[in-house]
Amino acid sequence: MEVRLVALLVAALALGGPAATAATPPFFQTPSRNIGCIFVAGLGALDKPYLRCDIGSGLRPLPPKPKSCDLDWGYGFAMFAAGRAKSFCAGDTAKDPKAPVLDYGRTWRKGPFTCVSRSIGLRCANSSGRGFFLSRERSYTF
């Protein structure tokens, strides 16, 4: 089930928060268009900023399906400003074909997050130095 995060982005922009005022866009995709990411400054139940990145080819290796998950899983990682990144269960996607492309060799920074796009994959970290790496061949958290 693929539902775009357009409503979430519109809500973030309408609130006029950091995602709306800073020059860095709150979302991007890699040149391969296989990975898409979104930064959310904190809305509703998630009252703190987080970063989510989804990979179209799926996580490798595929993590076990969470027992309480009746949606999709195994296609991305999410993290807050501090602490470890985790895979998640969701019925939507952070991949947006209209998102700006983060060219290989370029760095994206927003709030407490930094992502570096390379031809071998995407590496993102939070302010505590934790994060994840995504590529078609392998994915992992650190």
PDB file of C-alpha atoms in Angstrom, residues 65-73 88-90:
ATOM      1  CA  LYS A  65       8.556  -8.591  10.595  1.00  0.00           C
ATOM      2  CA  PRO A  66       7.462  -6.916  13.844  1.00  0.00           C
ATOM      3  CA  LYS A  67       4.731  -8.966  15.559  1.00  0.00           C
ATOM      4  CA  SER A  68       2.391  -5.984  15.803  1.00  0.00           C
ATOM      5  CA  CYS A  69       2.852  -4.956  12.146  1.00  0.00           C
ATOM      6  CA  ASP A  70      -0.038  -5.427   9.742  1.00  0.00           C
ATOM      7  CA  LEU A  71       1.380  -2.978   7.175  1.00  0.00           C
ATOM      8  CA  ASP A  72       4.606  -2.846   5.138  1.00  0.00           C
ATOM      9  CA  TRP A  73       8.027  -3.216   6.737  1.00  0.00           C
ATOM     10  CA  PHE A  88       9.611   0.547  11.040  1.00  0.00           C
ATOM     11  CA  CYS A  89       6.145  -0.574  10.027  1.00  0.00           C
ATOM     12  CA  ALA A  90       4.080   1.844   7.916  1.00  0.00           C
TER      13      ALA A  90
END
